Short mmCIF file of C-alpha atoms (C1' of nucleotides) in Angstrom, two decimals:
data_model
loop_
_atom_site.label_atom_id
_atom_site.label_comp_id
_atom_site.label_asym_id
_atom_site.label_seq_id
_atom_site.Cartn_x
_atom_site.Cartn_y
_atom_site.Cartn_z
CA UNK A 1 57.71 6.89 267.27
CA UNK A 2 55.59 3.91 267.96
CA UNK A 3 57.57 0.85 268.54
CA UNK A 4 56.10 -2.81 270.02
CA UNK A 5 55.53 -1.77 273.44
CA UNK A 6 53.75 1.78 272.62
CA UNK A 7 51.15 -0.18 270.05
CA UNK A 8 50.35 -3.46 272.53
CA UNK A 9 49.96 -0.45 275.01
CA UNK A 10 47.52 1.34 273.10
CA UNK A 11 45.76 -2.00 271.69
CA UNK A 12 45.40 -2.76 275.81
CA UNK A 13 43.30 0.36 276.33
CA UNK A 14 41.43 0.48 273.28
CA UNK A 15 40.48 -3.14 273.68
CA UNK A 16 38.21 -2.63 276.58
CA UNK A 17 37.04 0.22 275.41
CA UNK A 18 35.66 -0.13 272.25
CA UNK A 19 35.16 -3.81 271.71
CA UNK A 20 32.00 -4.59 271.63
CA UNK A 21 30.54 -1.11 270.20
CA UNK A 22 29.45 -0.06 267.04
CA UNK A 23 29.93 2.39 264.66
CA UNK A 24 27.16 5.32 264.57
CA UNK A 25 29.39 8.00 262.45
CA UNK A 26 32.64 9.22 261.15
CA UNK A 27 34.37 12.45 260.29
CA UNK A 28 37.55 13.38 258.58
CA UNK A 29 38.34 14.88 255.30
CA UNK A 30 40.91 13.07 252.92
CA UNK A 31 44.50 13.88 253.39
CA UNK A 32 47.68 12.20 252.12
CA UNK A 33 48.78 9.74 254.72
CA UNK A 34 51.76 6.82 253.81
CA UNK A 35 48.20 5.60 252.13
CA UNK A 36 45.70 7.88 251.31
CA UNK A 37 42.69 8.60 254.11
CA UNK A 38 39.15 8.20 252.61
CA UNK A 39 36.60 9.10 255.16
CA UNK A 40 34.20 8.64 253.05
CA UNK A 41 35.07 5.14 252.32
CA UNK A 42 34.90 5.14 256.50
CA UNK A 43 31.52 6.75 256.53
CA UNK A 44 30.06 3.83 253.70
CA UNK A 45 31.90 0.73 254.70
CA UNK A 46 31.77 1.35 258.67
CA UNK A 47 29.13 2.76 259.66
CA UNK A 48 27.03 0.43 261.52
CA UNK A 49 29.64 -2.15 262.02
CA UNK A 50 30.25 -3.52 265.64
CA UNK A 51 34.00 -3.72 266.53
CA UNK A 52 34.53 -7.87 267.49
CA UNK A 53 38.72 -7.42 268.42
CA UNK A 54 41.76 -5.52 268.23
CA UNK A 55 44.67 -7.47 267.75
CA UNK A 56 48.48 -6.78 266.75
CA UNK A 57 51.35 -7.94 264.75
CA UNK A 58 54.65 -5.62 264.94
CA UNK A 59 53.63 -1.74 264.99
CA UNK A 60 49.99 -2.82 263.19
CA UNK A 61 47.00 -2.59 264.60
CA UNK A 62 44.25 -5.19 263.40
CA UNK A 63 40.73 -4.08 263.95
CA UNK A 64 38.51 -6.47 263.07
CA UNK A 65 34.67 -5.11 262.47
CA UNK A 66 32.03 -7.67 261.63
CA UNK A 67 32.08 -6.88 257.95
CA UNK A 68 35.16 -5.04 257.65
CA UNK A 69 38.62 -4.73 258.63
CA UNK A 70 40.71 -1.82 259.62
CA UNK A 71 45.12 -1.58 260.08
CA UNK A 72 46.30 0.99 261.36
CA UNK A 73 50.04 2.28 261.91
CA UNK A 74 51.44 4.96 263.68
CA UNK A 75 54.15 6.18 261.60
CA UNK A 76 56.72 8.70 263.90
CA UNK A 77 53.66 10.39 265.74
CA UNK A 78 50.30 9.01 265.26
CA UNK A 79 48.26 8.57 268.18
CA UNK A 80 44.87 6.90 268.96
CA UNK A 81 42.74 8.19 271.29
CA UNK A 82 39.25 7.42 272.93
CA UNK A 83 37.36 10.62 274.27
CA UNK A 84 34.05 10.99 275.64
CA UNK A 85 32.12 14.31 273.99
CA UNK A 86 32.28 16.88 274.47
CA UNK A 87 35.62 16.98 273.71
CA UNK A 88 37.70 19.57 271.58
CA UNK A 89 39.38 18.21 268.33
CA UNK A 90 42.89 18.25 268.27
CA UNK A 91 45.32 19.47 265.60
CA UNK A 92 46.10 16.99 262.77
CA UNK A 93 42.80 14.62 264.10
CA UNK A 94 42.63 12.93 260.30
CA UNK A 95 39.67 10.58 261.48
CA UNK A 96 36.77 10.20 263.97
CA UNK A 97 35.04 7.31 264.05
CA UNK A 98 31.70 8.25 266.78
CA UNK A 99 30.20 5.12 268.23
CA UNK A 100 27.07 4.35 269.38
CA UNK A 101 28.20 4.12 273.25
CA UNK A 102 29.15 7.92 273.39
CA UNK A 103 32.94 7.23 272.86
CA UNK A 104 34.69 8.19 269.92
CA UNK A 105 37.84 7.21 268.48
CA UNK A 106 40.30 9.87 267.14
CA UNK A 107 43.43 9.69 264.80
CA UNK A 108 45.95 11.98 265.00
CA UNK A 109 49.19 12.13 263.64
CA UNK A 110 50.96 15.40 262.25
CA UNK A 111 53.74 14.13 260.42
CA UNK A 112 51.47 12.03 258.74
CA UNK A 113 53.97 9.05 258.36
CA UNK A 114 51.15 6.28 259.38
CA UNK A 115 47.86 5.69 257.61
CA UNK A 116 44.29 3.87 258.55
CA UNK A 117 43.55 1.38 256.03
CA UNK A 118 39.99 0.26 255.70
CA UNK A 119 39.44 -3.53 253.83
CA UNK A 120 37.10 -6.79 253.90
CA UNK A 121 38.29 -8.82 256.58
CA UNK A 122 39.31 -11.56 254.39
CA UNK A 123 42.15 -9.01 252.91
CA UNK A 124 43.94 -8.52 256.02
CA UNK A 125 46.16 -11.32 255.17
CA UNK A 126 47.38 -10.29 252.26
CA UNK A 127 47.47 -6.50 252.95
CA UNK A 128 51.08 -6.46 251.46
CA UNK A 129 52.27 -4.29 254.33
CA UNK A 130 51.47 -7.11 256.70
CA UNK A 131 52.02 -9.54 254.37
CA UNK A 132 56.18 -8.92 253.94
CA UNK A 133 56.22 -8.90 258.28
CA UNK A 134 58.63 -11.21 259.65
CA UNK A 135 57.06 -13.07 263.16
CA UNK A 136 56.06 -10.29 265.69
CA UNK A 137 58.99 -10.06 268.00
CA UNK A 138 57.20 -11.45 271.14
CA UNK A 139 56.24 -14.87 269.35
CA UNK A 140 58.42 -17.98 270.05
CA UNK A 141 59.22 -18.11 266.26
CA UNK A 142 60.89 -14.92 266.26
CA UNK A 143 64.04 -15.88 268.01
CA UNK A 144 64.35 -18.74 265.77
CA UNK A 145 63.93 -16.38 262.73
CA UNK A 146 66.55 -14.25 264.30
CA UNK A 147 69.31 -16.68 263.91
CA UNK A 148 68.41 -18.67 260.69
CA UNK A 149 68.92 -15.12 259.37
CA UNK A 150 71.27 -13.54 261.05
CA UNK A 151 73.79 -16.63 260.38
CA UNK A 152 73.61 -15.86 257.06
CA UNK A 153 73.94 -11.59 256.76
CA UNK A 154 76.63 -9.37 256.89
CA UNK A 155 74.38 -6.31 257.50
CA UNK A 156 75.11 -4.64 260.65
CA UNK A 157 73.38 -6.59 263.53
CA UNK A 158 71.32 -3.56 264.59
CA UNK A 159 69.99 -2.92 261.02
CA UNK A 160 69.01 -6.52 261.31
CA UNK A 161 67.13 -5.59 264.31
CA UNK A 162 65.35 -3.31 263.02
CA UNK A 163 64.32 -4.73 259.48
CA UNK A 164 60.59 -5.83 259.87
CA UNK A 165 60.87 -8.30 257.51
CA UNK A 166 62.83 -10.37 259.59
CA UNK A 167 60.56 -10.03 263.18
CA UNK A 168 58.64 -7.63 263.71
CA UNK A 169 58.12 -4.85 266.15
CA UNK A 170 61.74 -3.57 267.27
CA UNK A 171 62.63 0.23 266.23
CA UNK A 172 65.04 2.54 267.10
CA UNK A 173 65.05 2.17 271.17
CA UNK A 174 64.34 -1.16 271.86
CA UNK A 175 67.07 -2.30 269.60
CA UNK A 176 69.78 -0.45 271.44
CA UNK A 177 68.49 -1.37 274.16
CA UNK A 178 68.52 -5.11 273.61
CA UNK A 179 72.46 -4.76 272.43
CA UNK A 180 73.62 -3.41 275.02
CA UNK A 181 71.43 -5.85 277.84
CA UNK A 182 73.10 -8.74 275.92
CA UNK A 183 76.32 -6.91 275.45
CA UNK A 184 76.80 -6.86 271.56
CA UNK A 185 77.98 -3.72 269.39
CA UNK A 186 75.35 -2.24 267.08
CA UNK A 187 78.01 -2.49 264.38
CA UNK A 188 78.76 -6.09 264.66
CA UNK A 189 77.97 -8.33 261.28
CA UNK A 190 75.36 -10.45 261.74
CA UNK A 191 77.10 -13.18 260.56
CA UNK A 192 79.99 -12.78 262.98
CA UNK A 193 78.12 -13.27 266.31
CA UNK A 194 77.90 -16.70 267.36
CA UNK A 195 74.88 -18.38 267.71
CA UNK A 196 75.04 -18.50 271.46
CA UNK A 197 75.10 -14.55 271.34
CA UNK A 198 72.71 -14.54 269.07
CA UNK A 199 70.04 -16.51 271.11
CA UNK A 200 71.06 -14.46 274.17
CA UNK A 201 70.42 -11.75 271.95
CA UNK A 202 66.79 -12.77 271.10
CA UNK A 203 66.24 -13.52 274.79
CA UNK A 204 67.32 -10.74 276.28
CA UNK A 205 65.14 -8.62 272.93
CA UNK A 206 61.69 -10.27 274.96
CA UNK A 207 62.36 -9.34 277.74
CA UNK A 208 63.59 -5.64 277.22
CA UNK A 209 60.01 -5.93 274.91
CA UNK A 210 57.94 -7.06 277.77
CA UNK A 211 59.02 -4.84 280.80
CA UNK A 212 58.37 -1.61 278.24
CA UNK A 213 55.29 -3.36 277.75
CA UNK A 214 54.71 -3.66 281.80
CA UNK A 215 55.81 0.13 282.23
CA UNK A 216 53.34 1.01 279.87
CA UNK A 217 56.08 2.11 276.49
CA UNK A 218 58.22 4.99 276.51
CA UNK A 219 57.03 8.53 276.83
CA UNK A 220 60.58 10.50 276.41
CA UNK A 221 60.67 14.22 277.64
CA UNK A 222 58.71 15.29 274.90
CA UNK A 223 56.04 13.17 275.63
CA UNK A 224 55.25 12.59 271.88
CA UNK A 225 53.67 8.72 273.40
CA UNK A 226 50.27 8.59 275.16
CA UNK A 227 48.17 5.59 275.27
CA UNK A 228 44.60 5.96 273.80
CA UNK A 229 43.30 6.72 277.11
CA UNK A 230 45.69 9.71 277.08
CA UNK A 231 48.56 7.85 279.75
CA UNK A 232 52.34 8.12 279.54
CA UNK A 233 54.09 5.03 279.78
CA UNK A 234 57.26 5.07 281.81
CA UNK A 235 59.72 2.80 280.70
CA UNK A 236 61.95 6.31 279.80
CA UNK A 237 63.97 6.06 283.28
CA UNK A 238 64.78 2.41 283.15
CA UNK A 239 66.29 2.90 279.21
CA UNK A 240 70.43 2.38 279.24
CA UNK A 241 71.70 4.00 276.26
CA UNK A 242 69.03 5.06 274.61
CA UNK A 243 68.96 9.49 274.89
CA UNK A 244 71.23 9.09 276.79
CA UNK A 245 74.81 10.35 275.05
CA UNK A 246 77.29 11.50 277.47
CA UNK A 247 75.84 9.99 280.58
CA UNK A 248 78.21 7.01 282.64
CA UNK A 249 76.73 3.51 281.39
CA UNK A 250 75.36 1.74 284.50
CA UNK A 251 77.71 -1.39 283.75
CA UNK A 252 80.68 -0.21 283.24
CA UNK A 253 81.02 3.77 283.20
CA UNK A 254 82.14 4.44 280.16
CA UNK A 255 80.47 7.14 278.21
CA UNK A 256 77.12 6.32 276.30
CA UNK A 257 77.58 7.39 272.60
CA UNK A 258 75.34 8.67 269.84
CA UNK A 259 76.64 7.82 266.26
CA UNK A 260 74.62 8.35 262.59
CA UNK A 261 74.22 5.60 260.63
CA UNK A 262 72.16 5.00 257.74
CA UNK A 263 70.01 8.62 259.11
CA UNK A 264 69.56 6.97 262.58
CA UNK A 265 70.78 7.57 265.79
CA UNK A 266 72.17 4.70 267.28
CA UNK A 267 73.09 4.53 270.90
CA UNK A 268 75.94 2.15 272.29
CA UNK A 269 78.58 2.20 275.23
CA UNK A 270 82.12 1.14 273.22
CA UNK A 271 83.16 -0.23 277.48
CA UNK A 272 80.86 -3.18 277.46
CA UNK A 273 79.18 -3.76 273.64
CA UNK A 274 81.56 -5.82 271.81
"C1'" DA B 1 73.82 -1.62 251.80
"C1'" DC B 2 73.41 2.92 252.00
"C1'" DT B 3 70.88 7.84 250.92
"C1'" DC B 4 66.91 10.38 250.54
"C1'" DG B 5 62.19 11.73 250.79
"C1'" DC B 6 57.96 11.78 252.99
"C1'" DC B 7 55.84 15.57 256.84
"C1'" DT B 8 55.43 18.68 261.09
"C1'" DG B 9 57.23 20.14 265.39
"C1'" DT B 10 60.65 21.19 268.80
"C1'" DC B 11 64.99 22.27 270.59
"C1'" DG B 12 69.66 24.37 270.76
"C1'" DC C 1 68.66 28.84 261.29
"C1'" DG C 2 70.04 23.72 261.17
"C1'" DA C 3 69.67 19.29 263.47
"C1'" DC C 4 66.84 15.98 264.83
"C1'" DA C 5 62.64 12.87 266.00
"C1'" DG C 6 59.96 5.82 268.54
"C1'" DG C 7 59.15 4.53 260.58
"C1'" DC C 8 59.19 2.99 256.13
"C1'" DG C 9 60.13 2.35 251.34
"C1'" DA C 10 61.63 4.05 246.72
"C1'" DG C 11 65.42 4.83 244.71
"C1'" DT C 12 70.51 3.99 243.49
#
DNA sequence: ACTCGCCTGTCG
DNA sequence: CGACAGGCGAGT
């Protein structure tokens, strides 16, 4: 569920606060996650460690602990939340990491598609899920990585998009959303667009990233997304095409479509994506 | 380069 | 009941 925008949003509240506290307990029992969840591993390695910075590269989160490192993904519907006891403990919480300050960090996700990954900080870089991550997508590299691949693949441009390996952070939304800003048909080759589409393309993928970002991500009307301080972000009403089959594109009128390809949704208007 | 599986929940 | 969901990776 969790694309660029939702994760910086949720690094933004749980940066101020938890940074700076430290770790008085944990609670969880293991469960089957993309990677297993030890909470006991939790309990021995974190317990007493002070939390220095949360950072992010793509969907990741990076916590770094003085000691120990933690990354965390969000899979379809993880969530992180900060509460203040006494609070109730919500369905599918898989971790609860109790600091010292009264606040207490919980990890929920019911489809279980994420995982919370504990290490010494000196693994992070290696952690071979980070480790195969193209540039994050807001990073001036990440354009340039764009095109030096894109010139030479014939996948569809929005698979491209959304291969991780190649930048990092762009799902499902923000990549039909960035096609259609800069005007380019989900189906295209890669290889066929010319570079001056491309870069537009890359351009116009920032800036689609940031003003999600600015809105705070996009809660759609189930409002799977909160941020950790339990917020919606609103970005929803300014999408295009994406959820939004059957309704008049903005541009140029035409119908917005839905088509399945490779299990995913993708979202296009056939009057003005070429 | 595609299909499927991993899970649970919701909607039509 | 089937279809589908902001992701990812193991299989062909």
């Amino acid at each position: 569920m969790p694309e660029l925008p939702e994760v910086e949003t949720v690094r933004r509240t749980l940066d101020p606060a938890l940074v700076g506290c430290r770790v008085a307990g944990v609670s969880g029992r293991p469960v089957k996650m993309r990677l297993p969840l030890d909470p006991a591993l939790w309990e021995s390695q974190a317990v007493g460690a002070r939390l220095l910075s949360v950072g992010r590269h793509g969907k990741y989160l990076i916590c770094r602990f003085d000691r120990v490192a933690a990354v965390l993904h969000l899979g379809m519907s993880g969530q992180i939340k900060i509460h203040t006891p006494p609070t109730a403990t919500a369905p599918h919480t898989h971790l609860v990491l109790r600091f010292e300050e009264g606040r207490e960090l919980h990890f929920v996700d019911p489809r279980r598609f994420g995982f919370a990954a504990l290490m010494a900080p000196e693994q992070v870089a290696s952690f071979e899920p980070l480790a195969r991550l193209g540039p994050d997508a807001l990073e001036p590299e990440a354009a340039e990585a764009l095109l030096r691949t894109a010139r030479r693949s014939k996948v569809p441009i929005h698979a491209l998009l959304l291969d991780q390996g190649v930048l990092a952070g762009i799902g499902n939304i923000y990549a039909a959303e960035a096609l259609h800003r800069s005007g380019i048909h989900p189906g295209r080759r890669a290889s066929s667009l010319s570079h001056g589409r491309l870069a537009r393309l890359g351009e116009t993928a920032r800036e689609v990233l940031l003003e999600a970002i600015a809105a705070g991500g996009t809660t759609l009307s189930d409002g799977g997304f909160v941020a950790a301080d339990g917020r919606q972000g609103y970005f929803a009403v300014r999408l295009a095409v994406y959820d939004r089959e059957g309704e008049a594109c903005q541009r140029c009128g035409e119908r917005v479509r839905r088509r399945v390809l490779r299990g995913r949704s993708v979202y296009f208007c056939s009057g003005c994506q070429h």
